[in-house]
Amino acid sequence: MERTRRGYHHGDLPAAALAEVDRIVQERGVAAVSLREVARRVGVSNAAPSHHFGDKAGLLTAYATQGFELLAAHLSEASGREDLLSLGQAYVAFATERPGHFAVMFRPELLHGDDPHLLAAGAGAFGALAAAIASVRGMQPHDDVVQFAAAGAWSLVHGFATLWLAGNFAAPVTTMPEADAVRRSIEELVATILEATT
Amino acid sequence: MERTRRGYHHGDLPAAALAEVDRIVQERGVAAVSLREVARRVGVSNAAPSHHFGDKAGLLTAYATQGFELLAAHLSEASGREDLLSLGQAYVAFATERPGHFAVMFRPELLHGDDPHLLAAGAGAFGALAAAIASVRGMQPHDDVVQFAAAGAWSLVHGFATLWLAGNFAAPVTTMPEADAVRRSIEELVATILEATT
DNA sequence: TGTACATCAGTGAACGCGCGTTCACTGATGTAC
DNA sequence: TGTACATCAGTGAACGCGCGTTCACTGATGTAC
């Protein structure tokens, strides 16, 4: 890093640009991201970022791809224990630790949805979830039962993370760390469903 | 409606403006909503909408409030049966039937978050959910157990609706109507959790 | 029934702004010989 | 070791655009008397 201190060439503009996108999204929201603002912060000319990312959607697509890769790594760590609750908590923890990425990853209208890197990274993250569920059920990941269960699990933790970050919950949910809140929410939801179906 | 066919006064600009917001969001996304575009479509001058809504966030806040009111009505209809699954399906159905409202309601950065009408409408929608859960559990709605269960249920259906609309699911989930897809996802998720905890 | 007047709804022109993108260009790098 | 040259990274100025907001204004409405 920092190889050419002040040269015509930045050294690693793509990485620096993604880091600035992250800061801008966290500080002022995704609407505040512009190619010019990124260029300004990195200290290059207006047009420099386009050189690497093509256009604005390309920049955000690279950022979202990075997010899916980070998420997959995050989930893989947690899934070693084959413990579904830990996996769900890891998903929510990712969202709260990297709110910038999380806010962009699921906004297809801002991205190049057909970008192969983006698709691969997204599939990788979902794959970690499906693999853990397949293991619990003793089935293959591509089995329909596993796919539906994975969709349900994803929905649950994704919805929780979204509503938590948007500030839609109130006390008592918001009075504890999000890992505890999501655990209790799942427990009470399951208890309620069981009570309703007996 | 249509009382003054072509007068200086529109007749009911606020309602017409909200209807155009709905069209714009569905056609081109929330980023395409602007006071000027709304004015253009309604056929009034640039500044007319500001007269009623104060500013752009005010316009979107009114639109989101309308969304929460519609959602509450939608849920109240379905909750008559005290059937949690129907309630969840109603939530997802609302999202797919009114994707414009759904896309704006949970974007606090675009809204006046402290608007009393918005807060009241949001509380009303969540209240319908909590009431149904309280009924199933035989508890008061404000009981912590009910609040957590409601947060879990909300997360599950909200996450499903979000991921469904964003196109994040794949086959086999996407091969059936969303009401069936959400039912099977919940069923298989619960089955998996039960299998994991025994 | 008629009139004066306050209030409300909408006008239209203007402001200043930041944006994405394009383009011919120049400086830096690295490779072939 | 040195030189020629292709390639790559970044420049900087310019373009045209749509936006939110402000402001003094005018037309329409409705109410008090």
Short mmCIF file of C-alpha atoms (C1' of nucleotides) in Angstrom, two decimals:
data_model
loop_
_atom_site.label_atom_id
_atom_site.label_comp_id
_atom_site.label_asym_id
_atom_site.label_seq_id
_atom_site.Cartn_x
_atom_site.Cartn_y
_atom_site.Cartn_z
CA MET A 1 0.00 0.00 0.00
CA GLU A 2 0.97 3.62 -0.40
CA ARG A 3 3.66 2.70 -2.88
CA THR A 4 3.60 5.85 -4.93
CA ARG A 5 3.08 8.59 -2.44
CA ARG A 6 1.97 11.30 -4.78
CA GLY A 7 2.25 10.13 -8.34
CA TYR A 8 0.23 10.31 -11.46
CA HIS A 9 -0.84 6.78 -10.70
CA HIS A 10 -2.79 6.18 -7.56
CA GLY A 11 -1.55 2.68 -6.91
CA ASP A 12 -4.84 0.94 -6.19
CA LEU A 13 -7.71 3.18 -7.11
CA PRO A 14 -10.35 0.42 -7.31
CA ALA A 15 -9.81 -0.65 -3.71
CA ALA A 16 -9.62 2.93 -2.49
CA ALA A 17 -12.83 3.80 -4.33
CA LEU A 18 -14.72 0.90 -2.76
CA ALA A 19 -13.51 1.94 0.67
CA GLU A 20 -14.84 5.44 0.09
CA VAL A 21 -18.17 4.12 -1.16
CA ASP A 22 -18.43 2.27 2.13
CA ARG A 23 -17.80 5.42 4.13
CA ILE A 24 -20.23 7.51 2.13
CA VAL A 25 -23.05 4.98 2.38
CA GLN A 26 -22.61 4.70 6.13
CA GLU A 27 -22.30 8.42 6.68
CA ARG A 28 -24.92 9.77 4.31
CA GLY A 29 -26.73 6.90 2.66
CA VAL A 30 -26.50 5.31 -0.75
CA ALA A 31 -28.22 8.28 -2.39
CA ALA A 32 -25.18 10.38 -1.53
CA VAL A 33 -22.82 8.14 -3.49
CA SER A 34 -21.68 9.75 -6.73
CA LEU A 35 -18.71 9.11 -8.94
CA ARG A 36 -17.60 12.68 -8.36
CA GLU A 37 -17.81 12.44 -4.57
CA VAL A 38 -15.81 9.22 -4.59
CA ALA A 39 -13.20 10.78 -6.87
CA ARG A 40 -13.01 13.87 -4.67
CA ARG A 41 -12.42 11.82 -1.52
CA VAL A 42 -9.84 9.53 -3.07
CA GLY A 43 -8.10 12.56 -4.53
CA VAL A 44 -8.31 11.79 -8.23
CA SER A 45 -10.07 13.50 -11.10
CA ASN A 46 -13.77 13.20 -11.86
CA ALA A 47 -13.37 10.70 -14.60
CA ALA A 48 -10.88 8.36 -12.96
CA PRO A 49 -13.39 6.00 -11.28
CA SER A 50 -15.28 5.47 -14.53
CA HIS A 51 -12.03 4.19 -15.99
CA HIS A 52 -12.17 1.18 -13.68
CA PHE A 53 -15.87 0.62 -13.10
CA GLY A 54 -17.38 1.76 -16.38
CA ASP A 55 -20.23 3.69 -14.83
CA LYS A 56 -21.92 4.40 -11.54
CA ALA A 57 -23.88 1.15 -11.51
CA GLY A 58 -20.60 -0.65 -12.14
CA LEU A 59 -19.08 0.92 -9.05
CA LEU A 60 -22.03 -0.07 -6.89
CA THR A 61 -22.07 -3.55 -8.40
CA ALA A 62 -18.44 -4.05 -7.39
CA TYR A 63 -19.30 -2.80 -3.92
CA ALA A 64 -22.29 -5.15 -3.61
CA THR A 65 -20.20 -8.06 -4.89
CA GLN A 66 -17.65 -7.35 -2.18
CA GLY A 67 -20.54 -7.39 0.30
CA PHE A 68 -21.76 -10.81 -0.79
CA GLU A 69 -18.24 -12.17 -0.57
CA LEU A 70 -17.83 -10.79 2.94
CA LEU A 71 -21.22 -12.22 3.91
CA ALA A 72 -20.34 -15.66 2.57
CA ALA A 73 -17.09 -15.62 4.55
CA HIS A 74 -18.94 -14.46 7.65
CA LEU A 75 -21.49 -17.25 7.33
CA SER A 76 -18.92 -19.92 6.58
CA GLU A 77 -17.14 -19.11 9.80
CA ALA A 78 -20.33 -19.49 11.80
CA SER A 79 -21.62 -22.57 10.04
CA GLY A 80 -18.73 -24.72 11.15
CA ARG A 81 -20.75 -25.61 14.23
CA GLU A 82 -23.77 -26.67 12.19
CA ASP A 83 -25.87 -24.60 14.52
CA LEU A 84 -28.69 -22.82 12.73
CA LEU A 85 -29.20 -20.17 15.38
CA SER A 86 -25.55 -19.15 15.21
CA LEU A 87 -25.84 -18.89 11.48
CA GLY A 88 -28.85 -16.62 11.76
CA GLN A 89 -27.11 -14.48 14.34
CA ALA A 90 -24.11 -14.26 12.05
CA TYR A 91 -26.32 -12.98 9.25
CA VAL A 92 -27.79 -10.27 11.44
CA ALA A 93 -24.37 -9.44 12.84
CA PHE A 94 -23.05 -8.96 9.33
CA ALA A 95 -25.86 -6.52 8.60
CA THR A 96 -25.15 -4.45 11.70
CA GLU A 97 -21.38 -4.57 11.28
CA ARG A 98 -21.47 -3.70 7.60
CA PRO A 99 -24.62 -1.65 7.18
CA GLY A 100 -23.21 0.03 4.11
CA HIS A 101 -22.80 -3.16 2.16
CA PHE A 102 -26.09 -4.52 3.43
CA ALA A 103 -27.92 -1.41 2.26
CA VAL A 104 -26.69 -1.81 -1.31
CA MET A 105 -26.61 -5.59 -1.80
CA PHE A 106 -30.38 -5.90 -2.07
CA ARG A 107 -31.07 -2.90 -4.26
CA PRO A 108 -31.04 -4.45 -7.74
CA GLU A 109 -32.23 -1.24 -9.38
CA LEU A 110 -28.86 0.31 -8.54
CA LEU A 111 -26.78 -2.56 -9.87
CA HIS A 112 -25.88 -4.41 -13.02
CA GLY A 113 -27.97 -7.42 -12.11
CA ASP A 114 -26.42 -9.63 -14.76
CA ASP A 115 -22.83 -9.09 -13.68
CA PRO A 116 -21.26 -12.57 -13.37
CA HIS A 117 -19.16 -11.69 -10.33
CA LEU A 118 -22.21 -10.33 -8.54
CA LEU A 119 -24.26 -13.41 -9.37
CA ALA A 120 -21.50 -15.75 -8.29
CA ALA A 121 -20.99 -13.94 -5.01
CA GLY A 122 -24.71 -13.92 -4.29
CA ALA A 123 -25.01 -17.60 -5.04
CA GLY A 124 -22.06 -18.30 -2.76
CA ALA A 125 -23.70 -16.58 0.20
CA PHE A 126 -27.00 -18.35 -0.30
CA GLY A 127 -25.08 -21.60 -0.78
CA ALA A 128 -23.59 -21.36 2.69
CA LEU A 129 -27.08 -21.11 4.14
CA ALA A 130 -28.50 -23.95 2.06
CA ALA A 131 -25.53 -26.18 2.93
CA ALA A 132 -26.10 -25.72 6.64
CA ILE A 133 -29.78 -26.52 6.29
CA ALA A 134 -29.09 -29.54 4.13
CA SER A 135 -26.75 -30.82 6.79
CA VAL A 136 -29.39 -30.48 9.52
CA ARG A 137 -32.03 -32.19 7.42
CA GLY A 138 -29.71 -34.88 6.15
CA MET A 139 -30.54 -33.99 2.56
CA GLN A 140 -28.86 -32.66 -0.53
CA PRO A 141 -28.67 -28.85 -0.81
CA HIS A 142 -30.58 -28.82 -4.08
CA ASP A 143 -33.50 -30.79 -2.63
CA ASP A 144 -36.73 -28.77 -2.80
CA VAL A 145 -37.33 -29.19 0.91
CA VAL A 146 -33.95 -27.68 1.64
CA GLN A 147 -34.47 -24.85 -0.83
CA PHE A 148 -37.75 -23.84 0.75
CA ALA A 149 -36.37 -24.12 4.26
CA ALA A 150 -33.42 -21.99 3.21
CA ALA A 151 -35.73 -19.41 1.69
CA GLY A 152 -37.67 -19.31 4.96
CA ALA A 153 -34.54 -19.02 7.07
CA TRP A 154 -33.13 -16.35 4.83
CA SER A 155 -36.40 -14.42 4.97
CA LEU A 156 -36.45 -14.53 8.74
CA VAL A 157 -32.96 -13.23 9.35
CA HIS A 158 -33.04 -10.85 6.41
CA GLY A 159 -36.30 -9.34 7.56
CA PHE A 160 -35.04 -9.00 11.09
CA ALA A 161 -31.84 -7.29 9.96
CA THR A 162 -33.74 -4.93 7.64
CA LEU A 163 -36.31 -3.89 10.22
CA TRP A 164 -33.67 -3.60 12.93
CA LEU A 165 -31.50 -1.30 10.82
CA ALA A 166 -34.48 0.76 9.64
CA GLY A 167 -35.50 1.39 13.23
CA ASN A 168 -38.86 -0.32 12.91
CA PHE A 169 -38.67 -2.26 16.14
CA ALA A 170 -39.52 -0.87 19.56
CA ALA A 171 -39.01 -1.95 23.13
CA PRO A 172 -38.60 -4.63 24.36
CA VAL A 173 -36.91 -5.86 21.17
CA THR A 174 -34.56 -2.90 20.97
CA THR A 175 -33.44 -3.05 24.59
CA MET A 176 -30.84 -5.74 24.03
CA PRO A 177 -28.01 -6.54 21.59
CA GLU A 178 -29.28 -7.70 18.25
CA ALA A 179 -27.94 -11.24 18.72
CA ASP A 180 -30.15 -11.74 21.77
CA ALA A 181 -33.10 -9.97 20.19
CA VAL A 182 -33.07 -12.17 17.10
CA ARG A 183 -32.69 -15.32 19.22
CA ARG A 184 -35.69 -14.48 21.40
CA SER A 185 -37.74 -13.40 18.40
CA ILE A 186 -37.14 -16.73 16.69
CA GLU A 187 -37.85 -18.71 19.85
CA GLU A 188 -41.13 -16.96 20.53
CA LEU A 189 -42.18 -17.13 16.91
CA VAL A 190 -41.63 -20.88 16.79
CA ALA A 191 -43.43 -21.33 20.11
CA THR A 192 -46.36 -19.33 18.76
CA ILE A 193 -46.56 -21.32 15.53
CA LEU A 194 -46.49 -24.57 17.47
CA GLU A 195 -49.21 -23.36 19.79
CA ALA A 196 -51.31 -22.25 16.85
CA THR A 197 -51.09 -25.60 15.05
CA THR A 198 -51.93 -27.89 17.96
CA MET B 1 -63.97 13.67 -8.64
CA GLU B 2 -63.38 15.78 -11.73
CA ARG B 3 -65.48 18.58 -10.38
CA THR B 4 -63.66 21.47 -11.97
CA ARG B 5 -62.70 20.20 -15.33
CA ARG B 6 -60.03 22.70 -16.20
CA GLY B 7 -59.88 25.41 -13.62
CA TYR B 8 -57.25 27.27 -11.76
CA HIS B 9 -57.94 24.95 -8.88
CA HIS B 10 -57.26 21.32 -9.42
CA GLY B 11 -59.94 19.98 -7.10
CA ASP B 12 -57.94 17.42 -5.15
CA LEU B 13 -54.28 17.84 -5.89
CA PRO B 14 -53.03 15.93 -2.81
CA ALA B 15 -54.85 12.73 -3.80
CA ALA B 16 -53.86 13.09 -7.44
CA ALA B 17 -50.23 13.65 -6.46
CA LEU B 18 -50.14 10.52 -4.31
CA ALA B 19 -51.64 8.50 -7.16
CA GLU B 20 -48.90 9.73 -9.49
CA VAL B 21 -46.21 8.94 -6.94
CA ASP B 22 -47.55 5.40 -6.90
CA ARG B 23 -47.32 5.13 -10.67
CA ILE B 24 -43.84 6.59 -10.85
CA VAL B 25 -42.45 4.31 -8.14
CA GLN B 26 -43.88 1.24 -9.83
CA GLU B 27 -42.78 2.25 -13.31
CA ARG B 28 -39.35 3.66 -12.63
CA GLY B 29 -38.51 3.27 -8.95
CA VAL B 30 -38.50 5.63 -6.04
CA ALA B 31 -35.38 7.39 -7.30
CA ALA B 32 -37.41 8.68 -10.23
CA VAL B 33 -39.90 10.46 -7.99
CA SER B 34 -39.43 14.21 -8.07
CA LEU B 35 -41.74 17.06 -7.21
CA ARG B 36 -41.42 18.32 -10.75
CA GLU B 37 -42.27 14.97 -12.33
CA VAL B 38 -45.34 14.62 -10.14
CA ALA B 39 -46.43 18.17 -11.00
CA ARG B 40 -45.87 17.51 -14.69
CA ARG B 41 -48.01 14.38 -14.66
CA VAL B 42 -50.81 15.90 -12.64
CA GLY B 43 -50.74 18.94 -14.90
CA VAL B 44 -49.95 21.66 -12.41
CA SER B 45 -46.99 23.98 -12.01
CA ASN B 46 -43.67 22.98 -10.45
CA ALA B 47 -44.36 24.55 -7.13
CA ALA B 48 -47.92 23.33 -6.59
CA PRO B 49 -47.11 20.05 -4.80
CA SER B 50 -44.85 21.81 -2.31
CA HIS B 51 -47.85 23.88 -1.33
CA HIS B 52 -49.53 20.80 0.11
CA PHE B 53 -46.67 18.61 1.23
CA GLY B 54 -44.05 21.15 2.25
CA ASP B 55 -41.15 19.41 0.59
CA LYS B 56 -40.21 16.21 -1.19
CA ALA B 57 -39.81 14.20 2.01
CA GLY B 58 -43.27 15.41 3.01
CA LEU B 59 -44.74 14.02 -0.19
CA LEU B 60 -43.08 10.65 0.33
CA THR B 61 -44.10 10.64 3.99
CA ALA B 62 -47.74 11.09 3.00
CA TYR B 63 -47.34 8.27 0.49
CA ALA B 64 -45.75 5.95 3.06
CA THR B 65 -48.46 6.81 5.59
CA GLN B 66 -51.08 5.85 3.05
CA GLY B 67 -49.19 2.58 2.59
CA PHE B 68 -49.23 1.75 6.29
CA GLU B 69 -52.94 2.50 6.46
CA LEU B 70 -53.61 0.23 3.50
CA LEU B 71 -51.46 -2.48 5.07
CA ALA B 72 -53.29 -2.26 8.36
CA ALA B 73 -56.62 -2.57 6.58
CA HIS B 74 -55.29 -5.51 4.57
CA LEU B 75 -54.10 -7.30 7.70
CA SER B 76 -57.26 -6.58 9.66
CA GLU B 77 -59.31 -8.27 6.98
CA ALA B 78 -57.17 -11.38 7.10
CA SER B 79 -56.83 -11.54 10.88
CA GLY B 80 -60.52 -12.08 11.42
CA ARG B 81 -59.88 -15.78 11.17
CA GLU B 82 -57.13 -15.72 13.81
CA ASP B 83 -55.06 -17.76 11.46
CA LEU B 84 -51.41 -16.78 11.53
CA LEU B 85 -50.56 -18.22 8.17
CA SER B 86 -53.30 -16.23 6.46
CA LEU B 87 -52.00 -13.13 8.14
CA GLY B 88 -48.50 -13.77 6.85
CA GLN B 89 -49.80 -14.44 3.38
CA ALA B 90 -51.78 -11.22 3.55
CA TYR B 91 -48.61 -9.32 4.39
CA VAL B 92 -46.76 -10.77 1.42
CA ALA B 93 -49.79 -10.24 -0.82
CA PHE B 94 -49.86 -6.58 0.17
CA ALA B 95 -46.22 -6.23 -0.83
CA THR B 96 -46.77 -7.78 -4.23
CA GLU B 97 -50.03 -5.94 -4.88
CA ARG B 98 -48.69 -2.57 -3.79
CA PRO B 99 -44.98 -2.77 -4.52
CA GLY B 100 -44.76 1.01 -4.79
CA HIS B 101 -45.93 1.64 -1.27
CA PHE B 102 -43.92 -1.27 0.07
CA ALA B 103 -40.75 0.09 -1.51
CA VAL B 104 -41.10 3.44 0.24
CA MET B 105 -42.58 2.53 3.63
CA PHE B 106 -39.34 1.10 4.97
CA ARG B 107 -36.97 3.75 3.70
CA PRO B 108 -36.75 6.11 6.68
CA GLU B 109 -34.00 8.15 5.08
CA LEU B 110 -36.52 9.40 2.53
CA LEU B 111 -39.20 10.32 5.05
CA HIS B 112 -39.95 12.65 7.92
CA GLY B 113 -39.57 9.94 10.52
CA ASP B 114 -41.17 11.98 13.28
CA ASP B 115 -44.37 12.72 11.39
CA PRO B 116 -47.24 11.84 13.76
CA HIS B 117 -49.50 10.46 11.01
CA LEU B 118 -46.70 8.22 9.78
CA LEU B 119 -45.94 6.97 13.27
CA ALA B 120 -49.59 6.32 14.02
CA ALA B 121 -50.13 4.45 10.77
CA GLY B 122 -47.02 2.33 11.34
CA ALA B 123 -48.08 1.50 14.88
CA GLY B 124 -51.51 0.53 13.61
CA ALA B 125 -50.12 -1.98 11.14
CA PHE B 126 -47.82 -3.55 13.70
CA GLY B 127 -50.70 -3.55 16.17
CA ALA B 128 -52.79 -5.76 13.91
CA LEU B 129 -49.99 -8.30 13.87
CA ALA B 130 -49.38 -8.18 17.62
CA ALA B 131 -53.10 -8.51 18.31
CA ALA B 132 -53.34 -11.68 16.25
CA ILE B 133 -50.35 -13.18 18.03
CA ALA B 134 -51.66 -12.18 21.44
CA SER B 135 -54.89 -13.95 20.62
CA VAL B 136 -53.12 -17.16 19.68
CA ARG B 137 -50.97 -17.11 22.79
CA GLY B 138 -53.79 -16.06 25.09
CA MET B 139 -51.80 -13.06 26.30
CA GLN B 140 -51.97 -9.32 26.27
CA PRO B 141 -50.52 -7.61 23.15
CA HIS B 142 -48.01 -5.65 25.20
CA ASP B 143 -46.60 -8.76 26.86
CA ASP B 144 -42.91 -9.21 26.07
CA VAL B 145 -43.48 -12.72 24.77
CA VAL B 146 -46.01 -11.41 22.29
CA GLN B 147 -43.79 -8.51 21.27
CA PHE B 148 -40.88 -10.81 20.47
CA ALA B 149 -43.08 -13.29 18.65
CA ALA B 150 -44.56 -10.44 16.63
CA ALA B 151 -41.07 -9.16 15.80
CA GLY B 152 -40.16 -12.65 14.61
CA ALA B 153 -43.31 -13.04 12.55
CA TRP B 154 -42.91 -9.60 11.05
CA SER B 155 -39.28 -10.36 10.18
CA LEU B 156 -40.22 -13.59 8.46
CA VAL B 157 -42.91 -12.19 6.20
CA HIS B 158 -41.14 -8.89 5.65
CA GLY B 159 -37.95 -10.64 4.64
CA PHE B 160 -39.80 -12.95 2.32
CA ALA B 161 -41.61 -10.09 0.65
CA THR B 162 -38.42 -8.07 0.27
CA LEU B 163 -36.38 -10.89 -1.20
CA TRP B 164 -39.26 -11.96 -3.42
CA LEU B 165 -39.68 -8.48 -4.87
CA ALA B 166 -35.95 -7.95 -5.27
CA GLY B 167 -35.70 -11.15 -7.27
CA ASN B 168 -33.34 -12.87 -4.86
CA PHE B 169 -35.11 -16.20 -4.85
CA ALA B 170 -34.66 -18.90 -7.46
CA ALA B 171 -36.45 -22.09 -8.41
CA PRO B 172 -38.22 -23.93 -6.88
CA VAL B 173 -39.40 -21.01 -4.73
CA THR B 174 -40.20 -18.80 -7.69
CA THR B 175 -42.15 -21.44 -9.61
CA MET B 176 -45.41 -20.88 -7.72
CA PRO B 177 -47.59 -17.98 -6.58
CA GLU B 178 -46.11 -16.12 -3.66
CA ALA B 179 -48.84 -17.25 -1.27
CA ASP B 180 -47.87 -20.88 -1.78
CA ALA B 181 -44.18 -20.12 -1.77
CA VAL B 182 -44.32 -18.33 1.57
CA ARG B 183 -46.45 -21.11 3.09
CA ARG B 184 -44.03 -23.84 2.09
CA SER B 185 -41.03 -21.78 3.15
CA ILE B 186 -42.50 -21.32 6.61
CA GLU B 187 -43.47 -24.96 6.91
CA GLU B 188 -40.05 -26.24 5.94
CA LEU B 189 -38.29 -23.68 8.10
CA VAL B 190 -40.27 -24.74 11.17
CA ALA B 191 -39.69 -28.42 10.37
CA THR B 192 -35.97 -27.75 10.10
CA ILE B 193 -35.80 -25.85 13.37
CA LEU B 194 -37.68 -28.62 15.13
CA GLU B 195 -35.37 -31.26 13.68
CA ALA B 196 -32.35 -29.23 14.71
CA THR B 197 -33.44 -28.84 18.34
CA THR B 198 -34.35 -32.43 19.06
"C1'" DT C 1 -79.71 38.96 -2.99
"C1'" DG C 2 -75.66 41.38 -3.24
"C1'" DT C 3 -71.17 42.96 -2.03
"C1'" DA C 4 -66.58 43.29 0.32
"C1'" DC C 5 -62.94 40.92 1.66
"C1'" DA C 6 -60.03 37.30 3.71
"C1'" DT C 7 -58.22 33.04 2.63
"C1'" DC C 8 -56.71 29.48 -0.07
"C1'" DA C 9 -54.69 27.12 -4.33
"C1'" DG C 10 -51.86 27.41 -7.95
"C1'" DT C 11 -48.48 30.21 -11.25
"C1'" DG C 12 -44.30 30.84 -13.64
"C1'" DA C 13 -39.94 32.43 -13.74
"C1'" DA C 14 -35.66 32.29 -11.62
"C1'" DC C 15 -31.74 30.71 -8.57
"C1'" DG C 16 -27.90 27.85 -7.86
"C1'" DC C 17 -26.41 23.10 -7.61
"C1'" DG C 18 -24.33 18.57 -8.36
"C1'" DC C 19 -24.56 15.16 -11.30
"C1'" DG C 20 -22.97 11.37 -15.22
"C1'" DT C 21 -20.63 11.14 -19.12
"C1'" DT C 22 -17.53 12.29 -23.00
"C1'" DC C 23 -13.16 13.44 -25.07
"C1'" DA C 24 -8.70 14.49 -26.64
"C1'" DC C 25 -4.86 14.54 -23.88
"C1'" DT C 26 -0.56 13.38 -21.05
"C1'" DG C 27 2.25 11.13 -17.75
"C1'" DA C 28 3.88 6.54 -16.02
"C1'" DT C 29 4.93 1.78 -16.61
"C1'" DG C 30 6.70 -2.25 -18.38
"C1'" DT C 31 8.26 -5.22 -22.03
"C1'" DA C 32 10.75 -6.68 -26.38
"C1'" DC C 33 14.87 -6.56 -28.40
"C1'" DT D 1 22.54 -1.88 -20.13
"C1'" DG D 2 19.96 0.86 -23.09
"C1'" DT D 3 16.32 2.24 -26.10
"C1'" DA D 4 11.82 2.22 -28.59
"C1'" DC D 5 7.31 1.71 -28.11
"C1'" DA D 6 2.77 -0.12 -26.74
"C1'" DT D 7 -0.23 -0.02 -23.08
"C1'" DC D 8 -2.29 1.56 -19.14
"C1'" DA D 9 -3.94 5.08 -15.56
"C1'" DG D 10 -5.41 9.36 -14.75
"C1'" DT D 11 -6.39 14.54 -16.29
"C1'" DG D 12 -9.23 18.48 -16.74
"C1'" DA D 13 -12.40 20.89 -19.11
"C1'" DA D 14 -16.72 20.83 -21.09
"C1'" DC D 15 -21.58 19.29 -22.26
"C1'" DG D 16 -26.30 19.21 -21.14
"C1'" DC D 17 -29.59 17.87 -17.66
"C1'" DG D 18 -33.09 17.72 -14.03
"C1'" DC D 19 -33.53 18.86 -9.66
"C1'" DG D 20 -35.47 21.39 -4.99
"C1'" DT D 21 -36.67 25.54 -3.50
"C1'" DT D 22 -37.96 30.47 -3.35
"C1'" DC D 23 -40.82 34.39 -4.42
"C1'" DA D 24 -43.94 37.88 -5.66
"C1'" DC D 25 -47.96 37.17 -8.01
"C1'" DT D 26 -52.91 36.11 -9.47
"C1'" DG D 27 -57.12 33.64 -9.93
"C1'" DA D 28 -60.84 31.18 -7.33
"C1'" DT D 29 -63.55 30.36 -3.33
"C1'" DG D 30 -66.39 31.08 0.41
"C1'" DT D 31 -68.10 33.68 4.27
"C1'" DA D 32 -69.84 37.75 7.01
"C1'" DC D 33 -72.93 41.16 6.85
#
